[in-house]
Coordinates of C-alpha atoms in Angstrom, one line a residue:
M84 CA -11.9 7.9 -8.6
R85 CA -12.4 11.6 -9.0
E86 CA -16.0 11.3 -7.8
I87 CA -15.0 9.4 -4.7
A88 CA -12.3 12.1 -3.9
V89 CA -14.8 14.9 -4.3
R90 CA -17.3 13.0 -2.1
E91 CA -14.9 12.2 0.5
G92 CA -13.2 15.6 0.4
V93 CA -9.8 14.2 -0.4
D94 CA -7.2 14.5 -3.3
S95 CA -7.7 12.0 -6.1
S96 CA -4.1 11.0 -5.7
Y97 CA -4.9 9.8 -2.1
V98 CA -7.8 7.8 -3.5
S99 CA -5.6 6.2 -6.1
R100 CA -3.2 5.1 -3.4
M101 CA -5.8 3.7 -1.4
V102 CA -7.2 1.7 -4.1
N103 CA -3.7 0.3 -4.8
L104 CA -3.9 -1.2 -1.2
T105 CA -6.6 -3.4 -2.4
T106 CA -4.1 -5.4 -4.6
L107 CA -1.7 -6.2 -1.6
A108 CA -0.8 -9.8 -0.7
P109 CA -3.0 -11.2 2.0
D110 CA 0.0 -11.7 4.4
I111 CA 1.1 -8.1 3.9
V112 CA -2.4 -6.8 4.8
A113 CA -2.3 -9.0 7.8
A114 CA 1.0 -7.6 8.8
I115 CA -0.4 -4.0 8.5
L116 CA -3.5 -4.8 10.5
D117 CA -1.4 -6.6 13.2
D118 CA 1.1 -3.7 13.2
V119 CA 4.1 -5.9 12.8
L120 CA 5.7 -4.0 10.0
P121 CA 8.8 -1.9 10.9
N122 CA 7.8 1.6 12.1
H123 CA 9.8 3.4 9.3
I124 CA 7.7 1.8 6.6
T125 CA 4.9 4.2 5.8
L126 CA 1.5 3.6 4.1
F127 CA 3.1 5.9 1.2
D128 CA 5.9 3.3 0.7
I129 CA 3.3 0.6 0.5
A130 CA 0.6 2.3 -1.6
V131 CA 2.5 4.1 -4.2
D132 CA 2.9 1.9 -7.3
P133 CA 2.9 -1.4 -5.7
P134 CA 4.1 -4.3 -7.9
V135 CA 1.5 -6.5 -9.3
L136 CA 3.0 -9.7 -8.1
W137 CA 2.6 -10.6 -4.6
E138 CA 6.3 -11.9 -4.4
E139 CA 7.7 -8.5 -5.7
Q140 CA 5.6 -6.9 -3.1
R141 CA 7.2 -9.0 -0.3
E142 CA 10.5 -8.2 -1.9
R143 CA 9.8 -4.6 -1.7
I144 CA 8.8 -4.9 2.0
K145 CA 12.1 -6.9 2.7
S146 CA 14.0 -4.1 1.0
L147 CA 12.4 -1.4 3.0
S148 CA 12.8 -3.5 6.2
S149 CA 16.5 -3.6 5.6
T150 CA 17.1 0.1 5.5

């Protein structure tokens, strides 16, 4: 990841967060692409330490949506 960060001119923690997005449940990815998540949910909220299980990811989105 460090090599990617250097090549892209970004911080390695940013690359790590972006890689985390590859493990998101397909319906969450679709919601991001369709821009249907609440506006207060940020990429940082989703990309930092996402749960491995898709159902837990959905629960996190639900809890963030209710705040």
